[in-house]
Coordinates of C-alpha atoms in Angstrom, one line a residue:
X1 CA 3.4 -18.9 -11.1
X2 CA 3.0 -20.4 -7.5
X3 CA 2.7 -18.3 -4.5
X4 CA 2.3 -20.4 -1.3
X5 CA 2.4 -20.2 2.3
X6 CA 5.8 -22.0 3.5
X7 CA 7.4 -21.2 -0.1
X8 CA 10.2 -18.3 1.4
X9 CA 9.8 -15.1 -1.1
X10 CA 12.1 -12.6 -1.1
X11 CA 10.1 -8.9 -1.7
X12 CA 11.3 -5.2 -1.6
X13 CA 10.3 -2.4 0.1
X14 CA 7.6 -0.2 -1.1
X15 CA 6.6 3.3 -0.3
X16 CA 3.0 4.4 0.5
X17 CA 0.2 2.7 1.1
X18 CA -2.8 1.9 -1.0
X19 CA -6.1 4.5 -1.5
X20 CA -9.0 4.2 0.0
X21 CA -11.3 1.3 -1.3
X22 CA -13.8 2.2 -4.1
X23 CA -16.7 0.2 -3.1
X24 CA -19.4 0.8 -0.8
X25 CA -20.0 -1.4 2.3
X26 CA -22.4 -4.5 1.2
X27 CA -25.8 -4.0 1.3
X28 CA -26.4 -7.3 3.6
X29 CA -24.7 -9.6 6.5
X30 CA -26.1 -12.9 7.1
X31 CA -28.2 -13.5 10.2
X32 CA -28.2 -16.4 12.3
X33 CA -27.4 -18.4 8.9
X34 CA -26.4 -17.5 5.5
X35 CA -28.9 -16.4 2.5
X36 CA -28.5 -17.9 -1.0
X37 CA -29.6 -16.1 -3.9
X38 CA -29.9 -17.2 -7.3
X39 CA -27.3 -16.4 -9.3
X40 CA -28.6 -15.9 -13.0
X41 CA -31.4 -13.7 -10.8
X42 CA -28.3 -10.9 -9.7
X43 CA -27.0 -11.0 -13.5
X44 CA -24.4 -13.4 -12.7
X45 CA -22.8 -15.1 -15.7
X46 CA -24.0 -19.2 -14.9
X47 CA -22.1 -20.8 -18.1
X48 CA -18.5 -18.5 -16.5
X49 CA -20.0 -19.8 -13.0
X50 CA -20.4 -23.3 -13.8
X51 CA -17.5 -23.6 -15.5
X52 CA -16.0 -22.4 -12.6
X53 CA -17.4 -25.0 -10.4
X54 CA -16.7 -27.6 -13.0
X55 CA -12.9 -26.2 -12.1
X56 CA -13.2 -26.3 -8.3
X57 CA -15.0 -29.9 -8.5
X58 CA -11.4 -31.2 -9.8
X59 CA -9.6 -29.7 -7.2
X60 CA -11.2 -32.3 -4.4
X61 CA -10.8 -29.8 -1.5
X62 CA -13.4 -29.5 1.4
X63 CA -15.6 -26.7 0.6
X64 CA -15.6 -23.8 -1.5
X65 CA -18.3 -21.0 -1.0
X66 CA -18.7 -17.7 -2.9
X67 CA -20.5 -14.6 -1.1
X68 CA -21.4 -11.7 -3.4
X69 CA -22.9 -8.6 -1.4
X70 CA -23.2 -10.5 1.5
X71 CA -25.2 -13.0 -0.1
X72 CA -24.0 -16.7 -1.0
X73 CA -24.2 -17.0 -4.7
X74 CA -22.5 -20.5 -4.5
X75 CA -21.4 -23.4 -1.8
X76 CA -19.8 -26.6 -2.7
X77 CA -18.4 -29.5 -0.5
X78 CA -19.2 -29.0 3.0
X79 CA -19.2 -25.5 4.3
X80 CA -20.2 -27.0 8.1
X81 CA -16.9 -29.0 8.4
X82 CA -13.8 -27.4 10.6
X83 CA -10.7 -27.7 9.0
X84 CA -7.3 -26.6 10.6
X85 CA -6.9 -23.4 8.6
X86 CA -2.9 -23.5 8.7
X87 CA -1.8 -19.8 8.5
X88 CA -5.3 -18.4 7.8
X89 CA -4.2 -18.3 11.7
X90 CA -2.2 -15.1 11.2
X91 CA -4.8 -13.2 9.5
X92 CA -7.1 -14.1 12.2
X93 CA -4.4 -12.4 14.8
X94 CA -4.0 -9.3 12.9
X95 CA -7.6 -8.5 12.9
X96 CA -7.5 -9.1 16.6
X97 CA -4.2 -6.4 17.1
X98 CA -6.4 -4.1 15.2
X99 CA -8.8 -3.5 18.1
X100 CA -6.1 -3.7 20.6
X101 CA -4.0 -1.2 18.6
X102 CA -7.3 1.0 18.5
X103 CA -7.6 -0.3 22.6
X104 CA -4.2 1.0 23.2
X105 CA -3.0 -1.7 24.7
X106 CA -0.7 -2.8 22.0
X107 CA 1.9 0.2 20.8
X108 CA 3.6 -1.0 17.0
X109 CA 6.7 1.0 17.7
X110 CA 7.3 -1.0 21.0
X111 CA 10.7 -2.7 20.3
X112 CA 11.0 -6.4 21.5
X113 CA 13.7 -5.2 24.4
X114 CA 10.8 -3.1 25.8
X115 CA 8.6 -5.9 26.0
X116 CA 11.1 -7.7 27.5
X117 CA 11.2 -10.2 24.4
X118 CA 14.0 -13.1 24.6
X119 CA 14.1 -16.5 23.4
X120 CA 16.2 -19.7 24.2
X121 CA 19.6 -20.4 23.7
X122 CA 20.8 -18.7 20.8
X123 CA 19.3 -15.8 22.8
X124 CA 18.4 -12.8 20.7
X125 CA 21.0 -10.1 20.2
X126 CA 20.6 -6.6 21.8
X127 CA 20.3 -5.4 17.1
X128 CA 17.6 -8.3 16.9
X129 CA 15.5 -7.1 19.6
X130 CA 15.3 -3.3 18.1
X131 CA 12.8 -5.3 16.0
X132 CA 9.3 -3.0 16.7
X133 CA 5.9 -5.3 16.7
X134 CA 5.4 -3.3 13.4
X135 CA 8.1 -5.0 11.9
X136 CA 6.5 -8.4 13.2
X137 CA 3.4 -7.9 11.4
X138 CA 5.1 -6.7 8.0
X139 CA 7.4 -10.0 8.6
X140 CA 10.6 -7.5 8.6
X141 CA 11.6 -8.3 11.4
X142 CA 15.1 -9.5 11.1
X143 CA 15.4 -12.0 13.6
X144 CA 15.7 -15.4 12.1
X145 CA 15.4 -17.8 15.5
X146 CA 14.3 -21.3 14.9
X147 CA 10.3 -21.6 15.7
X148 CA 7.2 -24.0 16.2
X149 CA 4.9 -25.1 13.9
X150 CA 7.4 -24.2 10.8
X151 CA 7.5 -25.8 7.4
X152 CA 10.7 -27.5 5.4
X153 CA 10.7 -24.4 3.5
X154 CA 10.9 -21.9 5.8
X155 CA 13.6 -24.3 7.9
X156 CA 15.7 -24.7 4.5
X157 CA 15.9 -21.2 3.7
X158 CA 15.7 -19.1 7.0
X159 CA 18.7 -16.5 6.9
X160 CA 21.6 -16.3 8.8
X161 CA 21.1 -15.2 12.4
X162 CA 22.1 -11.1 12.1
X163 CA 22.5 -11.3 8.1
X164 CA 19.0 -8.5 7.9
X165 CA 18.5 -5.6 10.4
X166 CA 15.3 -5.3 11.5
X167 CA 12.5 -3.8 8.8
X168 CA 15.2 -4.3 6.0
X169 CA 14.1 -7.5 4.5
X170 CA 11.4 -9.5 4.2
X171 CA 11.4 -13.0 4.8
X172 CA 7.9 -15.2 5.7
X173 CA 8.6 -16.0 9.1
X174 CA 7.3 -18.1 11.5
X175 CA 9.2 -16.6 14.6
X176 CA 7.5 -13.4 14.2
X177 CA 3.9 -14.6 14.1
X178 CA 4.3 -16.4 17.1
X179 CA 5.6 -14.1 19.1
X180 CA 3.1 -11.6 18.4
X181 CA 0.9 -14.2 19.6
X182 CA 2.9 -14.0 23.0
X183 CA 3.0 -10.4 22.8
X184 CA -0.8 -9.9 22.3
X185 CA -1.6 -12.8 25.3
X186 CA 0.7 -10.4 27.5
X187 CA -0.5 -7.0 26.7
X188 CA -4.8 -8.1 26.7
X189 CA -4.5 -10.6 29.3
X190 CA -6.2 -12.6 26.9
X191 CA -6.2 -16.5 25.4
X192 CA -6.3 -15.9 22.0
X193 CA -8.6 -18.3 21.1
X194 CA -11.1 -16.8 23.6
X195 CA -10.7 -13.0 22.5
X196 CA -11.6 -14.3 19.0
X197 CA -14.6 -15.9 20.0
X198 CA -15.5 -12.9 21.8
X199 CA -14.3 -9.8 20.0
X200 CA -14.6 -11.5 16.8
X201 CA -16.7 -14.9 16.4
X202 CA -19.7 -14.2 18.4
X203 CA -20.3 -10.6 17.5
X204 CA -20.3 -11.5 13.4
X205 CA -22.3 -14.6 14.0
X206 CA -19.7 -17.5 13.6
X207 CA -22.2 -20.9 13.6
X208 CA -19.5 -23.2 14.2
X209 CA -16.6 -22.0 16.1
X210 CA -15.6 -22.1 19.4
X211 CA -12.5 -21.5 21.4
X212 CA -12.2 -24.8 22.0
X213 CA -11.2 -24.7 18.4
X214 CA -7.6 -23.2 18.8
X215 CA -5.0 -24.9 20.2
X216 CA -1.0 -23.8 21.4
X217 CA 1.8 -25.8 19.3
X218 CA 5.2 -25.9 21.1
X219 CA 8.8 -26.6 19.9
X220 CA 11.2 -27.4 21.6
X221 CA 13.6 -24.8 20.1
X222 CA 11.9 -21.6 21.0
X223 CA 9.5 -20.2 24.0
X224 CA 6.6 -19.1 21.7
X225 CA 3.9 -21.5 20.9
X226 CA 1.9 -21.6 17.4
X227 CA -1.8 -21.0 17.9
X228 CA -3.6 -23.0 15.0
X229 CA -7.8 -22.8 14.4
X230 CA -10.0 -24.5 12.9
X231 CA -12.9 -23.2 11.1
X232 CA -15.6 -24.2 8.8
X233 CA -15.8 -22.3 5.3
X234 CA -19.1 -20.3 6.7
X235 CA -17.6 -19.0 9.2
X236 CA -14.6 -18.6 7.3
X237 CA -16.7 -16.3 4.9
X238 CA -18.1 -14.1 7.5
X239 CA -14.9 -13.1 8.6
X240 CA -14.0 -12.7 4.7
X241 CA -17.0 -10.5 4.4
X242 CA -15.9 -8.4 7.8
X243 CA -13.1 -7.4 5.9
X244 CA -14.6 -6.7 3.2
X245 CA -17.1 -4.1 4.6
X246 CA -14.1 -2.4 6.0
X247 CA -14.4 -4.2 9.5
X248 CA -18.1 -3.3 10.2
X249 CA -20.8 -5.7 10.5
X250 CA -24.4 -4.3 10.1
X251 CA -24.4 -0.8 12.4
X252 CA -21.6 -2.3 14.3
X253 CA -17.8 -1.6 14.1
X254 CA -15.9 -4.6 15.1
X255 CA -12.3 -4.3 13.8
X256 CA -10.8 -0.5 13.1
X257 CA -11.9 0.7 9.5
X258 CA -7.9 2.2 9.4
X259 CA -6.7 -1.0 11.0
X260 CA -8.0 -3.2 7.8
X261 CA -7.2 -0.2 5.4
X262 CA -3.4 -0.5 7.2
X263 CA -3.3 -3.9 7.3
X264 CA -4.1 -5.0 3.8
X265 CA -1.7 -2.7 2.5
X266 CA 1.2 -3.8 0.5
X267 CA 4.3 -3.3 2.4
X268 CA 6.5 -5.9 0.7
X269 CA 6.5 -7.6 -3.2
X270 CA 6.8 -11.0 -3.6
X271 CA 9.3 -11.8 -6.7
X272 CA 6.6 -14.3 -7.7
X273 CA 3.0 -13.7 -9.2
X274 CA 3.1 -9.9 -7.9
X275 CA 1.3 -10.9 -4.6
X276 CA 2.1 -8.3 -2.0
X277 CA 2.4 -8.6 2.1
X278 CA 1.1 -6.5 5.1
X279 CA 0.1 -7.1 7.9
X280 CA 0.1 -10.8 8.2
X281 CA -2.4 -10.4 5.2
X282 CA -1.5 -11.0 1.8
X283 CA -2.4 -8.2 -1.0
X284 CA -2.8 -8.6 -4.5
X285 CA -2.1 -6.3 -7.3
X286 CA -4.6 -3.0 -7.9
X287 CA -4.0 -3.1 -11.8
X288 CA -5.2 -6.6 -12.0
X289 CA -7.7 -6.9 -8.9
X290 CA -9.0 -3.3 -7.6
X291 CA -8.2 -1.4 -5.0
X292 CA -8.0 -3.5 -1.4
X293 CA -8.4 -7.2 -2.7
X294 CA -6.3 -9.7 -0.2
X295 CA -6.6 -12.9 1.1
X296 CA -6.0 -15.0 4.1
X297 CA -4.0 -18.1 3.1
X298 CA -3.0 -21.3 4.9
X299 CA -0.6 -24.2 3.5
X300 CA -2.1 -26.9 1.4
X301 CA -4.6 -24.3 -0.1
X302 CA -6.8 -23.1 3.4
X303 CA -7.6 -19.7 1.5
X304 CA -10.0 -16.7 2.6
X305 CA -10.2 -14.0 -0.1
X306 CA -11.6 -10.9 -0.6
X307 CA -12.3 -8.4 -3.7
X308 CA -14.0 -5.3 -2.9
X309 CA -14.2 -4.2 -7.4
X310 CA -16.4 -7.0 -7.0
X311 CA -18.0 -7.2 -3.8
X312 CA -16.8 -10.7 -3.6
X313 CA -15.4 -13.4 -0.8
X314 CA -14.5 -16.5 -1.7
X315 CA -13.2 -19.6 0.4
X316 CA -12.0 -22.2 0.3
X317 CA -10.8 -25.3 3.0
X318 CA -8.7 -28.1 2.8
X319 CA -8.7 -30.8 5.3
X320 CA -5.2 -31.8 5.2
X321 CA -5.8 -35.2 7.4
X322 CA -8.6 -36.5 4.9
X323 CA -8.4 -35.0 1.8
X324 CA -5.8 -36.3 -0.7
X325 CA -4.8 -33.0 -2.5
X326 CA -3.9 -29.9 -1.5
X327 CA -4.2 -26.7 -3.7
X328 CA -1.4 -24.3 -4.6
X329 CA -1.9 -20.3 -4.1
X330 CA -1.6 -19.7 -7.9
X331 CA -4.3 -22.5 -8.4
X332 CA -6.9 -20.6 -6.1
X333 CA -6.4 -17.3 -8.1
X334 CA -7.0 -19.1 -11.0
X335 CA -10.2 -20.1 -9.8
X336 CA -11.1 -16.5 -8.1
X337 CA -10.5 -15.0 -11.4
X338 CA -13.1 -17.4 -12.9
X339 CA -15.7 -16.5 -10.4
X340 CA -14.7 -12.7 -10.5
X341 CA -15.4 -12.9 -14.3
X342 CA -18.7 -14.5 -13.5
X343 CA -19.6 -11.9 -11.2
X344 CA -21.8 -8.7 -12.4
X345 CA -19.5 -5.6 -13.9

């Protein structure tokens, strides 16, 4: 079944949030460039592997690269080339509200009418802006304003304007991620695009990207900007791999261990394929995955994933202005599964 950024799901509520992961913390992170290992060497499966690349070759995206314990077991296409990573942007934010949530300069119960939150003409209603930054980042937000940088999808089936108080319903929407981009510039001080490079880029190692990489979308139906990056599937993996290791890097904690815990817990249920939602991450099914596996996912098939059963990130970029295809969601977790198989029990 095909999950897919800019495809509108409708999802339920769910109580609780996921246990702690099972795995231990990788045993390695790259230095100033990645380390290969052989794969047949780490009791990977190569006829499941190249069968797997065999699978990926057809696909004709940019790059693909697979990252097992912090090593790269496999890299096709070209890892070095930025892409525009489409909503991978989101995930990106999120990890950079976890350190500002553990900063305290960023409150999740704050409603939008104490951050003095409006938009243009419709203005929000004094029942839209209850809406808390929490329900932002779960998506629940309830306010269903027109925004920048949104797909025909989300345009064809936003709700009604007041149909969904806020936190009731889910709905994959564009408004809300942009403002929290206005609402994290306001309460850091911070470009976005520069606190990533700094918080995040440069102290995991990123060999490519810069903040010269980000860039502010406008519309002119709404007062909050889009922030889109680009980046190459290496540095795409590191930031894979962060999460993974529960937001540490070497001896060094970079995002909240309880912020990525939080964050890639399932809040809502997609009614297609069983993929979940939290914060601006999307979860996949325990019972089928492990404990804690998510993945960062952009439209036309931009996708950072993680598996901690496995100890795995894969990634995989799609240059939407060169190459000819573009991958669904339920494509990708076809291929993760063949690479997860692959992968030592």
């Amino acid at each position: 079944m095909r999950i897919a950024l800019g495809v509108l799901l409708v999802a339920t509520m769910v109580t609780g949030v996921r246990a702690e992961p099972t795995t231990a913390p990788n045993a390695s992170v790259p230095g100033v460039s990645w380390h290969s290992i052989d794969p047949a060497g780490a009791g990977w499966s190569t006829e499941r592997l190249a069968a797997a690349k065999t699978f990926a070759d057809r696909l004709g995206v940019t790059a693909h690269m697979v990252v097992w314990k912090g090593e790269v077991v496999a890299s096709w296409g070209d890892v070095r080339r930025k892409v525009d990573v489409a909503s991978v942007r989101k995930s990106l934010l999120s990890a950079l509200y976890g350190i500002a949530v553990a900063d305290g300069k960023i409150h999740l119960d704050s409603t939008l009418a104490q951050l003095d939150i409006d938009d243009k003409p419709p203005s929000l209603t004094s029942a839209e802006k209850k809406a808390t930054v929490r329900d932002l980042l779960m998506a629940r937000s309830g306010v269903y304003h027109q925004a920048a940088h949104e797909t025909a999808a989300i345009k064809r089936n936003r709700p009604e304007r007041g149909s969904h108080a806020p936190g009731s319903f889910w709905f994959y929407n564009n408004w809300d991620f942009n403002v929290l981009g206005a609402i994290y510039r306001q309460a850091t001080g911070e470009d976005i695009f520069w606190s990533f490079a700094k918080h995040i880029a440069s102290p995991i190692g990123m060999e490519d990207f810069n903040a010269g990489d980000g860039r502010y979308v406008f519309d002119p139906s709404s007062s909050y900007p889009a922030y889109p990056f680009r980046l190459s599937a290496r540095d795409a993996a590191r930031f894979g791999l962060l999460y993974l290791d529960g937001g540490r890097w070497g001896d060094r904690q970079i995002v909240p261990e309880a912020w990525v815990r939080e964050s890639t817990s399932t809040y809502s249920w997609s009614n297609r394929g069983r993929q979940g939602y939290g914060y601006m991450w999307w979860t996949l099914p325990a019972d089928v995955w492990g404990e804690g596996a998510a993945y960062a996912a952009g439209h036309g098939g931009e996708i950072i994933a993680f598996v901690p059963a496995k100890q795995l990130v894969v990634v995989q970029t799609v240059d939407r202005d060169e190459d000819a295809k573009r991958v669904r969601t339920s494509v990708f977790l076809e291929l993760l599964r063949m690479i997860a198989d692959a992968a030592p029990n």
